[in-house]
Each structure stands twice: as C-alpha cells, then as structure tokens.
Short mmCIF file of C-alpha atoms and ligand atoms in Angstrom, two decimals:
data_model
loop_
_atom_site.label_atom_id
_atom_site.label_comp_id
_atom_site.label_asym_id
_atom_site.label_seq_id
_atom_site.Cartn_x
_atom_site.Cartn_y
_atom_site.Cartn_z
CA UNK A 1 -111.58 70.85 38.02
CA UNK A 2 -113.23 71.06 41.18
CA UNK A 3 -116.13 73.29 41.39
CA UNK A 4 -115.01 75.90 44.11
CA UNK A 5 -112.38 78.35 44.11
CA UNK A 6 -110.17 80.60 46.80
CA UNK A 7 -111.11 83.94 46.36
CA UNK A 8 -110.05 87.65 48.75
CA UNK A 9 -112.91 89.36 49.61
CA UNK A 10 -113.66 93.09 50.85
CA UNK A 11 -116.71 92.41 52.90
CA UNK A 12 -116.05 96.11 54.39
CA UNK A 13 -114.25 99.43 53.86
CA UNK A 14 -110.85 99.78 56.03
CA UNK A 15 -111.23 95.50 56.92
CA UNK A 16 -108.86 93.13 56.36
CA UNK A 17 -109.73 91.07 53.51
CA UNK A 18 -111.36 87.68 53.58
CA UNK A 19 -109.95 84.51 52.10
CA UNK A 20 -113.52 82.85 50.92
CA UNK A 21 -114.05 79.52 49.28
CA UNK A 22 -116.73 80.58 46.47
CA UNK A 23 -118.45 78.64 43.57
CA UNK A 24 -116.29 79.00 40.36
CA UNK A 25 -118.23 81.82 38.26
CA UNK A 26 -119.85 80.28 35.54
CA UNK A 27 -119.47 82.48 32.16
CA UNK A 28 -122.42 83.60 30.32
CA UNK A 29 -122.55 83.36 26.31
CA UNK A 30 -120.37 86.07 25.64
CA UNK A 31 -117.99 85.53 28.59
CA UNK A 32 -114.38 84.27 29.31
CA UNK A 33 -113.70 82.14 32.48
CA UNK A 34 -110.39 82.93 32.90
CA UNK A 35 -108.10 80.93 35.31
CA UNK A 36 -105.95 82.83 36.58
CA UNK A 37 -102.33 82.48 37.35
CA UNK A 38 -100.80 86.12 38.34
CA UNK A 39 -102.93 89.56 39.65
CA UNK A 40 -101.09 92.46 40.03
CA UNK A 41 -101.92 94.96 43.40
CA UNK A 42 -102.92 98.23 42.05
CA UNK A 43 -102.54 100.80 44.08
CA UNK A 44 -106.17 101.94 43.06
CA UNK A 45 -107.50 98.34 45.11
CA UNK A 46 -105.90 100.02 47.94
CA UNK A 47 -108.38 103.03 47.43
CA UNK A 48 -110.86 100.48 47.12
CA UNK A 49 -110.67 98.82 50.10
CA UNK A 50 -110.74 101.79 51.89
CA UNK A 51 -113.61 102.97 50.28
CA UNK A 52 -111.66 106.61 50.18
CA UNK A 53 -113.11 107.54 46.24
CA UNK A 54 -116.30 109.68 45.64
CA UNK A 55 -118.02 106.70 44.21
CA UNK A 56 -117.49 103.51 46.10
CA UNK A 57 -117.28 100.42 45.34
CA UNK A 58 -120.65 97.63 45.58
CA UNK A 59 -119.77 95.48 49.01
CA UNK A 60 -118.63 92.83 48.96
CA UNK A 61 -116.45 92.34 46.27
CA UNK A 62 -113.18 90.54 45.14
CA UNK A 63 -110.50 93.40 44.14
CA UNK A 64 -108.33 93.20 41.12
CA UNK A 65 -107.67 94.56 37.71
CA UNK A 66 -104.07 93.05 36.41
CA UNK A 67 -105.17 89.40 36.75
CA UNK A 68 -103.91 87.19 33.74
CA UNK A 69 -103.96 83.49 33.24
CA UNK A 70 -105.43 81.15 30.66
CA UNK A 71 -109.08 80.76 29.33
CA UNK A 72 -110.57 77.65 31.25
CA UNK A 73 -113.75 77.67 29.50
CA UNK A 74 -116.07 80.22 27.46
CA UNK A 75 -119.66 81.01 26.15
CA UNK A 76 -121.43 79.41 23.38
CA UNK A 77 -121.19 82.54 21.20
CA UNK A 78 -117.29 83.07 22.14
CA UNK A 79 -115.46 82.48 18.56
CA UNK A 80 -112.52 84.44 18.89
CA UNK A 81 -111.04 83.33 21.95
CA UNK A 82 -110.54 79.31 23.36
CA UNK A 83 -109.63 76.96 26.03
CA UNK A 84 -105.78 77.36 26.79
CA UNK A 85 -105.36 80.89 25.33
CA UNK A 86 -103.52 83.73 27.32
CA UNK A 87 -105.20 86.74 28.68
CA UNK A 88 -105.82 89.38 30.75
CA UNK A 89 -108.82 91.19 32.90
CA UNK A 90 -108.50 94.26 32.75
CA UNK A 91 -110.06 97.53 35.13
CA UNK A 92 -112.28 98.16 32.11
CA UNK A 93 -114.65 95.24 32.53
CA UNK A 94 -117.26 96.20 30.13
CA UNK A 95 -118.86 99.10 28.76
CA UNK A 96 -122.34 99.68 26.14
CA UNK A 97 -120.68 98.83 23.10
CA UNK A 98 -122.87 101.53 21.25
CA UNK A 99 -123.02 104.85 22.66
CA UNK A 100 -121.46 108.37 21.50
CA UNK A 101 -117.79 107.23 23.58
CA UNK A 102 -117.90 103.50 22.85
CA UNK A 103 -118.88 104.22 18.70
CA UNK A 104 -116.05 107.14 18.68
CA UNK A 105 -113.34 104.50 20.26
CA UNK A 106 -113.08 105.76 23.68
CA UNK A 107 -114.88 102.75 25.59
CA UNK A 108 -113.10 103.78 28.78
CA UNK A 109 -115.36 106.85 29.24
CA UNK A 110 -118.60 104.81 28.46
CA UNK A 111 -120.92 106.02 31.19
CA UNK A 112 -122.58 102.54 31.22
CA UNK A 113 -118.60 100.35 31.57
CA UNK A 114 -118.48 98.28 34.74
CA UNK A 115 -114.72 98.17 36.56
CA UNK A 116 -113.49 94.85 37.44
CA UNK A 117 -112.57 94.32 41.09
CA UNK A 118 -114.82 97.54 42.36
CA UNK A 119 -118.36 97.19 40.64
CA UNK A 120 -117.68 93.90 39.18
CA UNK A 121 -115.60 90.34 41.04
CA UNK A 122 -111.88 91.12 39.99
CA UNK A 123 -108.68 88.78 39.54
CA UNK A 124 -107.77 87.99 43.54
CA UNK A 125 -109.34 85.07 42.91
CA UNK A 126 -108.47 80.94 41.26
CA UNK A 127 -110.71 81.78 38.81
CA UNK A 128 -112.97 85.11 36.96
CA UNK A 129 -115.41 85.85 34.75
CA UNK A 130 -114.91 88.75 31.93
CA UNK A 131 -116.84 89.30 28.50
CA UNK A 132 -114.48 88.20 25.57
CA UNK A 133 -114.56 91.15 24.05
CA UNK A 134 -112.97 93.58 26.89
CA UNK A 135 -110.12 90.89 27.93
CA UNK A 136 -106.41 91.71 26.87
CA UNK A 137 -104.70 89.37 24.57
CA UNK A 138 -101.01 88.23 25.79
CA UNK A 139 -98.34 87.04 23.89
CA UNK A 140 -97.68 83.23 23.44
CA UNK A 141 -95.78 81.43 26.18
CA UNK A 142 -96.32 84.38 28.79
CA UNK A 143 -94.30 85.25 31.17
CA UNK A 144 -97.13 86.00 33.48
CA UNK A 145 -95.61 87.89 36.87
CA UNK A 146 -94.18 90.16 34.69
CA UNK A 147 -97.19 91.07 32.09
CA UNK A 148 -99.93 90.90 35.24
CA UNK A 149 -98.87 95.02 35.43
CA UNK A 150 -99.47 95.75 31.60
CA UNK A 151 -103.43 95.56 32.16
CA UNK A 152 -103.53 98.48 34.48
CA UNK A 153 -99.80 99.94 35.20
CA UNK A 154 -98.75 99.93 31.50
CA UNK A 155 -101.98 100.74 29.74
CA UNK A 156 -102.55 103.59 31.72
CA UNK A 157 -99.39 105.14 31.74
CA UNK A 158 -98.49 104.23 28.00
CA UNK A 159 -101.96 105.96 27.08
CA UNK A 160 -100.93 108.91 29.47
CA UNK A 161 -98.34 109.39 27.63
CA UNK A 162 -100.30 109.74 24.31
CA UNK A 163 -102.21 112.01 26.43
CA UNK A 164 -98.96 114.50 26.45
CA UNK A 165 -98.74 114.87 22.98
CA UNK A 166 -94.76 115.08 24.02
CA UNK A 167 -92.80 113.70 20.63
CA UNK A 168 -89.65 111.75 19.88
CA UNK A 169 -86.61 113.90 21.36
CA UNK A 170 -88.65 116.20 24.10
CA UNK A 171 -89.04 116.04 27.76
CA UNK A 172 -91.59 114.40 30.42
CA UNK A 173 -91.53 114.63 34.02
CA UNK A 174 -93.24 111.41 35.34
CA UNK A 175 -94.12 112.31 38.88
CA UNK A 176 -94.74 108.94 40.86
CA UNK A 177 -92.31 106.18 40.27
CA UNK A 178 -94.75 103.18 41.69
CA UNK A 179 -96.45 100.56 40.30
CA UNK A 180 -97.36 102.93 37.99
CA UNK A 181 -94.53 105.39 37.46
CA UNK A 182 -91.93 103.08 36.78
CA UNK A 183 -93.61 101.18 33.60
CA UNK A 184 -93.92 104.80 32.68
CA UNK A 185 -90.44 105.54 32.53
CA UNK A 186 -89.91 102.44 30.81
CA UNK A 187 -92.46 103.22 27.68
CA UNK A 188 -91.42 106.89 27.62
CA UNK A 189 -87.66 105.91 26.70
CA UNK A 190 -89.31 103.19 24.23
CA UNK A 191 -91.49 106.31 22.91
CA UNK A 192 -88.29 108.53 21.99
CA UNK A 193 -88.63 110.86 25.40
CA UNK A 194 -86.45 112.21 27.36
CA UNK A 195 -87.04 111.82 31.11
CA UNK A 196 -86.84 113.60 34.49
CA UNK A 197 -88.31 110.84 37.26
CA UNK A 198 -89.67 112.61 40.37
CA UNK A 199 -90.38 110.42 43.56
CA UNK A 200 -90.05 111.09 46.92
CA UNK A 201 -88.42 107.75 47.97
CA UNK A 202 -84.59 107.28 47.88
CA UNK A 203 -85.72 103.55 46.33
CA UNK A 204 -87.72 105.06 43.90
CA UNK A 205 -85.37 107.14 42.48
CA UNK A 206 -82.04 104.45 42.60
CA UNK A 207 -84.62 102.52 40.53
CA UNK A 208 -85.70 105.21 37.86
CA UNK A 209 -82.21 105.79 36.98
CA UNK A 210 -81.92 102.07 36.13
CA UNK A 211 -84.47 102.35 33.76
CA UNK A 212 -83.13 104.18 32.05
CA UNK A 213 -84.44 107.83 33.02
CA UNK A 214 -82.33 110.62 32.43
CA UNK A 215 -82.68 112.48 35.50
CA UNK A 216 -84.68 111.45 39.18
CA UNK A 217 -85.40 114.12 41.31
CA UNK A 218 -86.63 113.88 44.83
CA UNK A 219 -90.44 115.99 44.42
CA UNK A 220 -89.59 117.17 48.25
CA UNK A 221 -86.48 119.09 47.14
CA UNK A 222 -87.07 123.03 47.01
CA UNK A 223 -85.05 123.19 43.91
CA UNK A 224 -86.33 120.76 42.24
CA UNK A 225 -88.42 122.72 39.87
CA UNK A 226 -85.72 125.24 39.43
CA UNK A 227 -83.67 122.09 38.24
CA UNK A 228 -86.63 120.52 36.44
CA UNK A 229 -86.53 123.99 34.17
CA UNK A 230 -83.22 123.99 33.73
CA UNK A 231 -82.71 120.35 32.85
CA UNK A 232 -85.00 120.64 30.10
CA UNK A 233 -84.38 124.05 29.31
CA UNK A 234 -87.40 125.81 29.65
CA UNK A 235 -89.69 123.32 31.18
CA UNK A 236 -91.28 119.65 30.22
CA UNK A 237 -93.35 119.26 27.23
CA UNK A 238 -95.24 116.91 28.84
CA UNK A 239 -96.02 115.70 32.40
CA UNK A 240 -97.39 112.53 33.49
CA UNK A 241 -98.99 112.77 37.37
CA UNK A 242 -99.31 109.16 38.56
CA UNK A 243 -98.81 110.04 42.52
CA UNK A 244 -101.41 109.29 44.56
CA UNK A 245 -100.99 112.53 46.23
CA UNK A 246 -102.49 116.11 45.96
CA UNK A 247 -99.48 118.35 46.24
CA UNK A 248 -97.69 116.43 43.24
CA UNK A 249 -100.80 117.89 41.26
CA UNK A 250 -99.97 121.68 42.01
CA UNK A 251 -96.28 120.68 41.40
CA UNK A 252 -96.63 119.40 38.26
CA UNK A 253 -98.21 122.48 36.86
CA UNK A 254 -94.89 124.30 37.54
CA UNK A 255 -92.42 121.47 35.63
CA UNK A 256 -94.35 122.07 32.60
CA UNK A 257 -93.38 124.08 29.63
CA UNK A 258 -94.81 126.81 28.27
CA UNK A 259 -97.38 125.18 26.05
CA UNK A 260 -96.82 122.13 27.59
CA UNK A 261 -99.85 119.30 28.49
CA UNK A 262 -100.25 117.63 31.86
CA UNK A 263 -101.76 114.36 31.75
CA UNK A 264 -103.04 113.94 34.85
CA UNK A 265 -103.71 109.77 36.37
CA UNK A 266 -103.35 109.37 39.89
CA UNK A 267 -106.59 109.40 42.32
CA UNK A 268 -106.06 110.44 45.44
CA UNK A 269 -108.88 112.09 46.41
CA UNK A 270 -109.32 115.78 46.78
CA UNK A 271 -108.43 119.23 45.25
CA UNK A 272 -105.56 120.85 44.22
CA UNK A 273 -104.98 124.83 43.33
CA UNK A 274 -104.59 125.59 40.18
CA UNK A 275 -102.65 128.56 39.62
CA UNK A 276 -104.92 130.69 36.67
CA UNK A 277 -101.71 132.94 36.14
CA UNK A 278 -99.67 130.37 35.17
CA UNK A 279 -102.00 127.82 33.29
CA UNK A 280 -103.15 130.90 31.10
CA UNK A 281 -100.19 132.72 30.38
CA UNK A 282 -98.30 129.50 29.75
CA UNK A 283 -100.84 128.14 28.07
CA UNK A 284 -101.02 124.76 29.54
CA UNK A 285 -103.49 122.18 29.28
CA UNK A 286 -104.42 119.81 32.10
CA UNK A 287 -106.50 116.80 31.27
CA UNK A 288 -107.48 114.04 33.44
CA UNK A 289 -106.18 110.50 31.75
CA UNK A 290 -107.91 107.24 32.62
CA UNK A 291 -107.10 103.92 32.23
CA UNK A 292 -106.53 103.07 27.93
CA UNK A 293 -109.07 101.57 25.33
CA UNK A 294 -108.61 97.88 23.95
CA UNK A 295 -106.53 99.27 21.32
CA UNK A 296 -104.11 100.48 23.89
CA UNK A 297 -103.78 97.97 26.06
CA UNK A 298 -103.20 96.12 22.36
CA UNK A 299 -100.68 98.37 21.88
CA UNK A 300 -99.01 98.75 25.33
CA UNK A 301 -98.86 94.85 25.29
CA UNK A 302 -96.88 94.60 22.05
CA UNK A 303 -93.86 97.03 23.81
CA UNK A 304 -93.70 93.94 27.07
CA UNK A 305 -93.87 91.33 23.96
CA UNK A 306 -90.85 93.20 22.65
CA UNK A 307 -88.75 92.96 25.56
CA UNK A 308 -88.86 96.91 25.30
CA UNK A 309 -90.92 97.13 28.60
CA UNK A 310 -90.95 95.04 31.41
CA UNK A 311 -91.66 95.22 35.07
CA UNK A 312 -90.08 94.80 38.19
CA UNK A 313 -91.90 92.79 39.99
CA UNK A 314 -92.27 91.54 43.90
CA UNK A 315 -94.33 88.91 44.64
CA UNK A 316 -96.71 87.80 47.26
CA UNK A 317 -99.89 85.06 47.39
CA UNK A 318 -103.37 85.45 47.77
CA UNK A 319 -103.60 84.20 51.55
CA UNK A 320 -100.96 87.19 52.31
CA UNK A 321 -103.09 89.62 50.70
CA UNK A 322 -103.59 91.80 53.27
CA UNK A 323 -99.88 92.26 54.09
CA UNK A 324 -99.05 93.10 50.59
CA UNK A 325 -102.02 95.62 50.96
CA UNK A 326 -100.14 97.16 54.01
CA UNK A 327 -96.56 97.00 52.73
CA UNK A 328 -97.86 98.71 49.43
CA UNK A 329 -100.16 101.20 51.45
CA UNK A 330 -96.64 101.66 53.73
CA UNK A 331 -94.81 102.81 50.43
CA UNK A 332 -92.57 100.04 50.54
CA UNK A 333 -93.53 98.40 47.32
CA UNK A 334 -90.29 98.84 44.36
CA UNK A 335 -91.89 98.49 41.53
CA UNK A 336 -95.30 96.52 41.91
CA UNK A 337 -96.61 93.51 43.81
CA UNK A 338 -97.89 90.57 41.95
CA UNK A 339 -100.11 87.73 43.92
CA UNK A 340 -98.76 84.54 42.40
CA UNK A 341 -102.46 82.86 42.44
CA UNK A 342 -102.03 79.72 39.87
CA UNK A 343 -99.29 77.52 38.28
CA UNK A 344 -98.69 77.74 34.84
CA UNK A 345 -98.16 74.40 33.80
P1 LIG B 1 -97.90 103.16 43.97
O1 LIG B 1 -98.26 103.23 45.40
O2 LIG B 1 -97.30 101.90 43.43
O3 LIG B 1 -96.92 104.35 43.57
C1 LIG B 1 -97.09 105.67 43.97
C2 LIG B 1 -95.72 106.36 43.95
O4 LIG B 1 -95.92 107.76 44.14
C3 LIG B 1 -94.78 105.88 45.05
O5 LIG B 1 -93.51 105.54 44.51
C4 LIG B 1 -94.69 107.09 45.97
O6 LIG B 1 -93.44 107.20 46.63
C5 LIG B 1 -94.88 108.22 44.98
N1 LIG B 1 -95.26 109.51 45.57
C6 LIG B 1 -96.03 109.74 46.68
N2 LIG B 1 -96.14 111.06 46.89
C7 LIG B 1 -95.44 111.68 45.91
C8 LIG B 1 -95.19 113.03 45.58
N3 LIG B 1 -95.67 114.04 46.32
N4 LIG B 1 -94.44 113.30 44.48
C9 LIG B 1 -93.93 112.30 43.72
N5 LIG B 1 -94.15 110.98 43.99
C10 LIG B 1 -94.89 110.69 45.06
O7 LIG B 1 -99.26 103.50 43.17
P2 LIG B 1 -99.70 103.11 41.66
O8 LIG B 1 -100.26 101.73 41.64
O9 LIG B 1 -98.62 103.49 40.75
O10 LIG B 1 -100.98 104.09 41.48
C11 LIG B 1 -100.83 105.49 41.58
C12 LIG B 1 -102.14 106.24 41.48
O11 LIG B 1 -102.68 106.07 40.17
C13 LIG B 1 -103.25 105.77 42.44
O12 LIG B 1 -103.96 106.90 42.93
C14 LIG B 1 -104.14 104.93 41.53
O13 LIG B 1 -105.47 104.84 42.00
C15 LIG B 1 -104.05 105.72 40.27
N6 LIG B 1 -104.41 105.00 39.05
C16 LIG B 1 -105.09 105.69 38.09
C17 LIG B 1 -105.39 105.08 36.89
C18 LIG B 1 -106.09 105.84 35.82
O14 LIG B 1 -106.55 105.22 34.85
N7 LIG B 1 -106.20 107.15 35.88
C19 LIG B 1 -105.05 103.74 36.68
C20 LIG B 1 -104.34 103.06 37.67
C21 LIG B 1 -104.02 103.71 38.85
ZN1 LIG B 2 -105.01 99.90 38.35
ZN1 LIG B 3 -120.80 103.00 25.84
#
C-alpha cells in the first residue's frame, strides 16, 4: 500500500472540486481506515459545496456520506471489526456516546455528532477514517454500487418512514423520487404501504411506477391533490417530503389525511407556510426527520441484504466528480450516482 491517496476536495463554496493527492489518514485507537471502493453523491454534498445551509461546512473538506469498501486497517482497541470486513461511513460520523439523545438511542440528534464529508473528511476519497463504532455493517460478498445509497438514501428514508407512523395496508405520498425518493418507494412497498409517488420529472415518475408504486403523480399538476385525496380516499396517512424544494413542503400538508403525520427530510433551505387552519383542524403533525440511528441503518441494511430493496444506480469516478455534481444539480440523475472509487478484488 502506498502511503498517499486521491482524494476530491471543496477548497471553496460554489468551486469546482479539487482532485488532491493526500497522506492516507491514519486511524486513531478507536478508528476504522476504511478503503473504499463505491461513494454514493448525495444530493445534500451538493448543498455542501455550495455552502447554501445555515451552518456550513469547515473548508476545506472531502464530501461524502455513502462511501463503503473494506476495513484496511484499525485501532489497537478495535475488537469488533477487522482487516477485510465490509462497511460503510455513514453522514453520522460520530456523536458523545453519553448524553440525554445518545443514552435514550437517538445518536443522530447528539448536539456534540460530527457529519462525515461536511465537518469531518468524507468517502470521495481511496481511503477514510471513521470510529468503529458509528460505521455500517454490510452484508458478506457486497455488492457495493448498489449498497453505497443504503448509508444515507435508505437510512433516511426507511427511518422517515417510521417517522409516519403509516401501518401495513395505508397510504404514503413520497414527494421527491431522487436519490432519495426512489429507495423510499422501494422500502414503503417492503413495509406493507400503499404508495402515491409525486415528482416533477417525466423520468422520475416512468421510474416510480417500476418500483412498484401504486400511483406517480406529477407535483406540478393542479389536480394533483384533488387526485391524491381521492386515490386514497380521504387523504395519506403518512407523507414523506424528500424534495429539495420549498413548495413541495406546503404541498405536502394538503396530501395528508386527517390525522395524518408528515415526516419531513429534504433541506433546501428556507420557509414554507404552514396553513394553521388546516394543520389544526386536521390534526396533523409535521416533524422534521433526519438521517437514522445505527440501529436503523442496521435495519435498513438487512431489507438491500434481502433483495427486498435495491437501488438504481448510475455511475461516475472520482476525477469526473464535478460533472456528476452538475448533472445531479441539473436534475438529470435517475435514481442516484455512485463514484466507482476502488476495485473490489
Ligand atoms: P435528488 O436530487 O436525488 O432528488 C430530488 C428529487 O426531487 C428529484 O427527483 C426532483 O425532480 C424532485 N423534486 C424537485 N422539486 C420537486 C417538487 N416540487 N415536488 C416533488 N419532487 C420534486 O436529491 P436526494 O439526494 O434525494 O436528496 C433530497 C433532499 O434530501 C436534499 O435536500 C438532501 O439534502 C436531503 N437529505 C436529507 C436527509 C435527512 O436526514 N433529513 C438525508 C439525506 C438527504
Ligand atoms: Zn445524504
Ligand atoms: Zn450525545
């Protein structure tokens, strides 16, 4: 192994990204120095490198939260994880460990966590660094292009579904079919849900129905919450808001049923009106959903190890980061963009 490694660096906001030859991180005691062979392009780098979130990113830094690969070396006090093993980095890098969130088993609102590839050096890179307690665990003999999007895509939107409460036999609207949106789809049929799909692609939509959602409704059609209530009769039981865009926000309020939940994930910034009337006399709730805890991403994992999600995948290499960037910032991304970093074997 030679002692330097390709990584893409953000060196500033709204800049193409740098291909740097770096030292190869070297893992402290309780690390994992994962080499990595696959890192999925969340559409939350893209915020990232344009600095567009309230709180930005430390500069520079190496983007990333879906990387996976194998474990090239770890820390003297690592037990549970060695050489050769199969994992995953995902955006929760760390967090305390022993505060009120992290004791009651929801580590992903620790106010002390650090995020890989925004306050910590994420997976477009050969090689990163992650404590072995935080990294995902993937099955044997991975298939890794395809399980890169579980660490992000899937544990988010499996956990955002949780987040519905919707049961076996009800109705979801998932409103973004990305990256994102279309795992979603894919662990809401596995879930028992029924599903309306709302993009406003053409692609997006072609692609919903083939996985298997019942109904995919273009979010720019003026009937399409009229439809959305009659569909389900009465409205959904749940909605999942992965969009990154405000007005999908305000929309979603108006697909949901009366008692319904709206789990709400995507980040663009800003603010959207929320219509008192109708949240109170429908009794909604609206909760904000971020990322899932180790558990989930546990869980979420075990659906792609069952064949029961997987997904679609287009894929691109680290020096031609920066036009998979623009083609996903252009909204011509199906499904989600994987950098194909290492080989395998
Ligand atoms: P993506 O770009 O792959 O997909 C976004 C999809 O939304 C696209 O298909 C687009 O056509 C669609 N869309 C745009 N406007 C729409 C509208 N008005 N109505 C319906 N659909 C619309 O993005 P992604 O990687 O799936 O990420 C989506 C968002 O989720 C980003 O803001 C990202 O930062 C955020 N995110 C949040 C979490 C979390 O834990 N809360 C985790 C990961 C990503
Ligand atoms: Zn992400
Ligand atoms: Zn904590």
């Amino acid at each position: 192994m030679t002692n330097t490694m390709r990584a893409a660096v953000v060196r500033q906001f709204n800049q193409p990204l740098v291909i740097e030859e770096r030292a190869i991180p070297e893992p402290g005691p309780r690390d994992v120095l994962v080499r990595v062979i696959a890192s999925g392009v969340c559409h939350t780098d893209l915020h990232a490198v344009q600095g567009d979130w309230p709180v930005k990113p430390t500069l520079p830094f190496v983007p990333g939260h879906e990387a996976v690969g194998y474990v090239a070396a770890r820390g003297r006090e690592v037990t549970d994880l060695k050489e050769g093993d199969p994992v995953g980095v995902p955006w929760l890098h760390d967090a305390c460990g022993h505060c009120e969130h992290c004791g009651g088993g929801w580590e992903t609102l620790c106010e002390s966590q650090h995020n890989t590839g925004y306050n910590v050096d994420g997976g477009y890179a050969e090689y990163v660094v992650a404590p072995a307690a935080y990294v995902g665990r993937l099955p044997d003999r991975p298939d890794f292009v395809a399980l890169a999007p579980i660490l992000c895509a899937g544990v988010t939107t499996y956990k955002g579904l949780k987040e519905t409460e919707a049961k076996p036999g009800e109705w979801v609207v998932i409103s973004g079919v990305g990256g994102l949106g279309h795992v979603a789809i894919q662990y809401a049929k596995a879930m028992g849900l029924h599903v309306v799909a709302v993009d406003i692609a053409e692609s997006r939509l072609a692609l919903a129905r083939e996985l298997g959602a019942d109904l995919a409704l273009d979010a720019s059609d003026p009937d399409v919450v009229r439809t959305v209530l009659r569909e389900t009769g009465g409205g959904a039981h749940g909605v999942l808001v992965t969009a990154p865009s405000v007005p999908a926000f305000r929309q979603a309020i108006a697909f949901a049923r009366r008692r319904g939940t709206i789990s709400l994930v995507g980040l663009p910034p800003g603010e959207f009106p929320t219509p008192i009337f109708e949240v109170v006399l429908k009794r909604l709730t609206i909760r904000g959903s971020i990322v899932g805890t180790r558990n989930d991403l546990a869980e979420a994992m075990a659906f792609a190890a069952d064949g029961k999600v997987r997904a679609r995948t287009m894929t691109g290499s680290l020096e031609r980061v920066n036009e998979a960037l623009a083609s996903l910032a252009a909204g011509e991304v199906d499904g989600r963009l994987v950098l194909s970093i290492g080989s395998p074997d």
